[in-house]
Coordinates of C-alpha atoms and ligand atoms in Angstrom, one line a residue:
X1 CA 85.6 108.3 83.9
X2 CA 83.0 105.7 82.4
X3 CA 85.4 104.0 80.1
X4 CA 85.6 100.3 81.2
X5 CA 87.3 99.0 78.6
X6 CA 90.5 100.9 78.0
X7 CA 92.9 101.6 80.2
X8 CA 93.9 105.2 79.6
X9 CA 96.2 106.4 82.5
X10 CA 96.2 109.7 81.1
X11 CA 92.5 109.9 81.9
X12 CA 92.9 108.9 85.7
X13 CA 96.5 111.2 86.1
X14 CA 94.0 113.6 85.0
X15 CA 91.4 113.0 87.4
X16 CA 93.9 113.3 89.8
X17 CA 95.2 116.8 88.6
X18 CA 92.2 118.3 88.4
X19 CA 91.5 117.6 92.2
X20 CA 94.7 119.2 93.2
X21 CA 97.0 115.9 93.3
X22 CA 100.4 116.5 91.7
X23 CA 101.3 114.3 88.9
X24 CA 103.5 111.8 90.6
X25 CA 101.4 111.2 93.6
X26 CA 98.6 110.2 90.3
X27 CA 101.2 108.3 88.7
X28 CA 102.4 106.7 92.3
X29 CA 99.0 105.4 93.0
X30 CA 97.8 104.2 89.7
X31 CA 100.6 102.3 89.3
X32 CA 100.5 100.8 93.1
X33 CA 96.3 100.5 92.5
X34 CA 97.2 98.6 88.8
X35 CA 99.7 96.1 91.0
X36 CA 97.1 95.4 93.6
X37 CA 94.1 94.9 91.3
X38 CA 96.0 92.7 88.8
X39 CA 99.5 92.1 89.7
X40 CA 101.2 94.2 86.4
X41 CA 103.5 96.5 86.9
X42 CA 104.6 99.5 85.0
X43 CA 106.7 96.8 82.7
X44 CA 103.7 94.9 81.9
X45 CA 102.0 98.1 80.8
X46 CA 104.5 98.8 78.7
X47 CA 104.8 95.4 76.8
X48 CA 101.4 95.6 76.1
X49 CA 99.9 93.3 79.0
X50 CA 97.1 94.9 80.0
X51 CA 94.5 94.5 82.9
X52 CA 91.0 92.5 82.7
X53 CA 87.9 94.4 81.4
X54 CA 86.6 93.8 84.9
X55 CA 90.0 95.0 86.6
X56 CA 89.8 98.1 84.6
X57 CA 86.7 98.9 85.7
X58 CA 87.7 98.6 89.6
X59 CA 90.6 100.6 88.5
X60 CA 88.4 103.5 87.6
X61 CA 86.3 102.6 90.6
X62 CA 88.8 102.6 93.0
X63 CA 90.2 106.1 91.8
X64 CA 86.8 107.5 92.0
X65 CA 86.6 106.7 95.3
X66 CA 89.8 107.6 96.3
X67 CA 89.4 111.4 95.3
X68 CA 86.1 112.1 96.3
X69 CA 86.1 110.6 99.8
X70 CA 90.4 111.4 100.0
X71 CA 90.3 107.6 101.6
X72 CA 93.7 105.7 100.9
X73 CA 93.9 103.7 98.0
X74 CA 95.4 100.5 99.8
X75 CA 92.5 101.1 101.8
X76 CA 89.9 101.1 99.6
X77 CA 91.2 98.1 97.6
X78 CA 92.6 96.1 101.4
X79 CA 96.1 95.7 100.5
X80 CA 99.6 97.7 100.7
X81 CA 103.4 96.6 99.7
X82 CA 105.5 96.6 102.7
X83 CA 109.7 95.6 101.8
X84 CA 108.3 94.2 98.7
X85 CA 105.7 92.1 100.0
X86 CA 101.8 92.1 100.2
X87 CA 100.2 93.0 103.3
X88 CA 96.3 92.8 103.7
X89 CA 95.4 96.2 105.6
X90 CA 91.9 97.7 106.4
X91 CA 90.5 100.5 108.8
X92 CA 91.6 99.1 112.0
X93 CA 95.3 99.1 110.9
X94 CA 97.9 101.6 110.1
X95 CA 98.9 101.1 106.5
X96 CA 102.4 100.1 106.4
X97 CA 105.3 103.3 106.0
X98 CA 108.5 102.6 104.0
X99 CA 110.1 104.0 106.8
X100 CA 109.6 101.6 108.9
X101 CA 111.7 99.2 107.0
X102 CA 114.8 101.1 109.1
X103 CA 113.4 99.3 112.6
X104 CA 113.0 95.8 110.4
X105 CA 116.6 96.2 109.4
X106 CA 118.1 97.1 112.7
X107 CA 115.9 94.8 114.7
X108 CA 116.9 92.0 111.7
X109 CA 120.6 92.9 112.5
X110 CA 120.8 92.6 116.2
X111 CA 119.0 89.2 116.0
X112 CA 120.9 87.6 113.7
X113 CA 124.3 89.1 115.4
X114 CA 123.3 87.9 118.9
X115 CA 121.8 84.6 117.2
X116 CA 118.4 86.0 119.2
X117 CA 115.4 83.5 119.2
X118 CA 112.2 85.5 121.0
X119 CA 111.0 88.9 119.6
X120 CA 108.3 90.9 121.0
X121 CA 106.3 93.9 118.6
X122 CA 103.9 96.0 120.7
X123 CA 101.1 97.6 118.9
X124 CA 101.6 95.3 115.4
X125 CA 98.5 96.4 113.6
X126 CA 98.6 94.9 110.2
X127 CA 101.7 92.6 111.5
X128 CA 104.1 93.4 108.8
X129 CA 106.9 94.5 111.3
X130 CA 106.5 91.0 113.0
X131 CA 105.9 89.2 109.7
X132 CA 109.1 90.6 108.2
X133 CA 111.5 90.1 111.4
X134 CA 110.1 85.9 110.4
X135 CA 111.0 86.4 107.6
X136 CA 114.2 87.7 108.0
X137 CA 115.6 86.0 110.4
X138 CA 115.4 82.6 112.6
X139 CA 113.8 84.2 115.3
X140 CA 109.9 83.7 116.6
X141 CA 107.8 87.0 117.0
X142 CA 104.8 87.4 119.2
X143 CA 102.8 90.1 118.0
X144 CA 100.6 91.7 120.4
X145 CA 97.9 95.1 119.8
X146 CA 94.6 95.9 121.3
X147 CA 92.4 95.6 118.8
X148 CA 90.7 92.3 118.0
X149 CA 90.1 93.7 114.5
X150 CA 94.0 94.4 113.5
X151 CA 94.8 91.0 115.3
X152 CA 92.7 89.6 112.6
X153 CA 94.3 91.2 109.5
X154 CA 97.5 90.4 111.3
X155 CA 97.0 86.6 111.6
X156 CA 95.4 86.4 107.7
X157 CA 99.2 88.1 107.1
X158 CA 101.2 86.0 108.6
X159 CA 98.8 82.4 106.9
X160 CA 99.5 83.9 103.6
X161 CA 103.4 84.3 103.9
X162 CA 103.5 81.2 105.4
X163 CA 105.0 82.2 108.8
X164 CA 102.1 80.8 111.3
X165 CA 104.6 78.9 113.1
X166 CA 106.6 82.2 113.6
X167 CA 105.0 85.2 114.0
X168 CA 102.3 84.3 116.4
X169 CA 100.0 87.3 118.0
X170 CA 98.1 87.7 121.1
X171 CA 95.6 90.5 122.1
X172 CA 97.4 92.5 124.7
X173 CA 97.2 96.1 126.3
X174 CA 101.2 96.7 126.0
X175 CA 102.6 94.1 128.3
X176 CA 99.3 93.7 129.9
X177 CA 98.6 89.7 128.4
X178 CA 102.4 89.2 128.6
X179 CA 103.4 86.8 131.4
X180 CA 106.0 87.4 134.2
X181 CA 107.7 83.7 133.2
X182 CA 108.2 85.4 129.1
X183 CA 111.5 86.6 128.6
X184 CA 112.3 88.5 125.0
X185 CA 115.3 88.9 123.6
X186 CA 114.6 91.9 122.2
X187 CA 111.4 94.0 121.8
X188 CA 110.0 96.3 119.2
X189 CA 107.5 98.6 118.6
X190 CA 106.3 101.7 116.0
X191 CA 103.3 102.8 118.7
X192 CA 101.5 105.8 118.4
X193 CA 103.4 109.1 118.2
X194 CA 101.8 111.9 117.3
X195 CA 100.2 114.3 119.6
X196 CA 96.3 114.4 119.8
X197 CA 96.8 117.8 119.7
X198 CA 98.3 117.6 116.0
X199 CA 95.4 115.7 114.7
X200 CA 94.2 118.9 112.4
X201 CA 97.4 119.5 110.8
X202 CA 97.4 115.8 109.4
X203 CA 96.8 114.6 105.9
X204 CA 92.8 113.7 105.5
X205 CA 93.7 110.5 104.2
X206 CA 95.6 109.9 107.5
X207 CA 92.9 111.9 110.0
X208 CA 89.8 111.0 108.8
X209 CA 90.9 107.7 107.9
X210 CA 93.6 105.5 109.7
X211 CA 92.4 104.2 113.2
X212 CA 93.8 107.0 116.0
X213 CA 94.3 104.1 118.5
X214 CA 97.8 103.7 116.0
X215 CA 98.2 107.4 115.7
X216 CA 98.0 109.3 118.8
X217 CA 99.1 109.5 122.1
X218 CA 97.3 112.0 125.0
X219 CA 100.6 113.9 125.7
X220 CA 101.8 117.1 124.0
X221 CA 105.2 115.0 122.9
X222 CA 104.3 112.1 122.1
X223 CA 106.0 110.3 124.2
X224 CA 103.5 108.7 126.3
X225 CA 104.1 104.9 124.7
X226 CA 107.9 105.3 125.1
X227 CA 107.6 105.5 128.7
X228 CA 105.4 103.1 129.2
X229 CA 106.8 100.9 127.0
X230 CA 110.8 101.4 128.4
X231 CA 109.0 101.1 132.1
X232 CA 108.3 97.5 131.9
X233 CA 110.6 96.7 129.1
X234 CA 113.8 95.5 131.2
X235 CA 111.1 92.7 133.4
X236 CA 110.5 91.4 129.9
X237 CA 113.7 90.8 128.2
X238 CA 116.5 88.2 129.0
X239 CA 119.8 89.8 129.9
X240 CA 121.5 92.2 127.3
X241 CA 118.3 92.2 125.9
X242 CA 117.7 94.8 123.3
X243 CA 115.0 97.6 122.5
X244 CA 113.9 98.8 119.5
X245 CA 111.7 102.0 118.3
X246 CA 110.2 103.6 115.6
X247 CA 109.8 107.2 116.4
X248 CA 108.5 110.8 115.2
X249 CA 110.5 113.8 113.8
X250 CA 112.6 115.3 116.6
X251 CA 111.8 112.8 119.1
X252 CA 114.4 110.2 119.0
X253 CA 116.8 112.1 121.6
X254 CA 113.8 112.1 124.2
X255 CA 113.3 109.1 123.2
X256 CA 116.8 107.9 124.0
X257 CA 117.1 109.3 127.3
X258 CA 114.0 107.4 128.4
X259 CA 115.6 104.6 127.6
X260 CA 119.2 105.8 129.3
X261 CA 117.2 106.5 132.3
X262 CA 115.5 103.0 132.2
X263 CA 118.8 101.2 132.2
X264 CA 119.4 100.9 128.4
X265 CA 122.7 101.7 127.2
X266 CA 124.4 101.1 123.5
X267 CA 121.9 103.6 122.5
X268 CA 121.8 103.8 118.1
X269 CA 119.9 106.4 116.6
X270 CA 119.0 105.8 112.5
X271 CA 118.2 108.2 110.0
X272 CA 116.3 107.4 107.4
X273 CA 116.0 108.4 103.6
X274 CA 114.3 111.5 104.3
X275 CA 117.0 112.8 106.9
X276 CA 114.4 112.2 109.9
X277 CA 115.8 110.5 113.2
X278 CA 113.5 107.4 112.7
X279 CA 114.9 104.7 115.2
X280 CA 116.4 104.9 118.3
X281 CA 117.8 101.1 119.4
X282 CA 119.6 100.2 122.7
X283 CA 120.8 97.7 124.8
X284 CA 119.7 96.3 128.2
X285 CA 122.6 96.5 130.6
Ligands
LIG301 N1 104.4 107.3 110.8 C1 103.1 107.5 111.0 C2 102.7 108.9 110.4 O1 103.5 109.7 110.3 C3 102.7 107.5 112.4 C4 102.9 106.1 113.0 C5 102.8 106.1 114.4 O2 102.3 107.0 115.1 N2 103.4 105.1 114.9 O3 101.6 109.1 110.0

């Protein structure tokens, strides 16, 4: 892999093969790696534009890094694509899933039906689920997390789409910075899921390489953030105020008795591409 001049994908697609990779994850993340580095797409490829000497040779870089140390490649180069837009990511926040475009979409929906104004997202990392409810709708979106560091690459997200006014963030321990006197109209949140407990049966790009503050919760379901989350919920939000989650495989009907339990009603559960009961939605009554 020492060429720096030419770009010859069938080179890295085989540097990917040969350390176990299938061919369209190689083909997936050249492509994506090509995009971020120099902003062509497959398209471009094929009309003949092709990346910078210098891009070429952080293409080739990047790759190499990416299969010896398994680290992510949106990692490695700072940036992923999230509903079509750029988001600046790093080690202290969860690289954005195309899953979670299904909360987005629901949470878009019941703002703009209800002609909603304040949105809360707990635990927004990178801020792309704040950033895109901006953008999508009228409404402003306080982001809050715990860690200075993703507060960071969420405020640098939010400058470059040109939403400062909009999606604002705050550092906050769930509703811990959140003041009795704010009232939400609705509130979302993908917060950590997955059992510590499942931690060896992950991917090593997720395990030894996305911060476990996003990932994992202490209980054996992985439900402690929906509890604690639905607990305080209903002081936070105005009346008929809505809540909105991301959730694991097979947890969305725990998830929504929680909520039924904690005075939510309406309950919507979505399903996304893959079949998998992703978000569970409901209503304040
Ligand atoms: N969806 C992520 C994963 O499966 C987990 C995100 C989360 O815990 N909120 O890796």
């Amino acid at each position: 892999m020492n060429t720096i001049r030419e770009l010859k994908k069938s080179d890295l697609i085989k540097a990917y093969t040969d350390a176990g990779f299938s061919t369209e994850t190689a083909c997936a993340e050249i492509d994506f790696a090509i995009e971020i580095i120099s902003g062509l797409t497959p398209k471009d490829l094929i009309i003949g534009i092709m990346p910078s000497p210098k891009d070429i040779q952080k293409l080739y870089n990047t790759v190499k890094t990416r299969l010896s140390t398994c680290q992510p490649v949106a990692q490695i180069l700072g940036f992923a694509f999230f509903m079509g837009y750029k988001f600046e990511v790093s080690v202290n926040t969860l690289i954005p899933r195309p899953e979670t475009e299904l909360l987005v979409k629901k949470a878009a929906d019941i703002i703009k039906n209800n002609d909603f104004k304040q949105v809360l997202d707990i635990g927004t990392g990178s801020g792309c689920i704040a950033c895109m409810i901006a953008k999508n709708t009228q409404a402003q979106v306080l982001g809050t997390d715990i860690s200075n560091d993703a507060l960071k690459i969420a405020l640098n997200n939010a400058m470059h789409m040109d939403l400062m006014n909009r999606a604002i963030f705050r550092k906050s321990d769930l509703f811990s910075k959140i003041r009795n006197e704010e009232k939400f109209d609705i509130i979302v949140s993908n917060p950590p899921y997955i059992p510590y407990s499942e931690k060896p049966h992950l991917q090593t790009e997720v395990r030894e390489f996305e911060p476990g503050t996003a990932l994992f919760t202490k209980d054996k379901a992985g439900l402690e953030f929906y509890e604690k989350i639905t607990d305080l919920a209903p002081q936070y939000l105005n009346n008929n105020g809505y809540l909105a989650f991301e959730v694991g495989a097979a947890q969305a009907h725990s998830v929504k008795r929680i909520m039924e339990s904690n005075g939510f009603d309406k309950i919507e559960i979505l399903t996304d591409v893959t079949g998998i009961e992703r978000v569970v939605s409901g209503k304040l009554c």
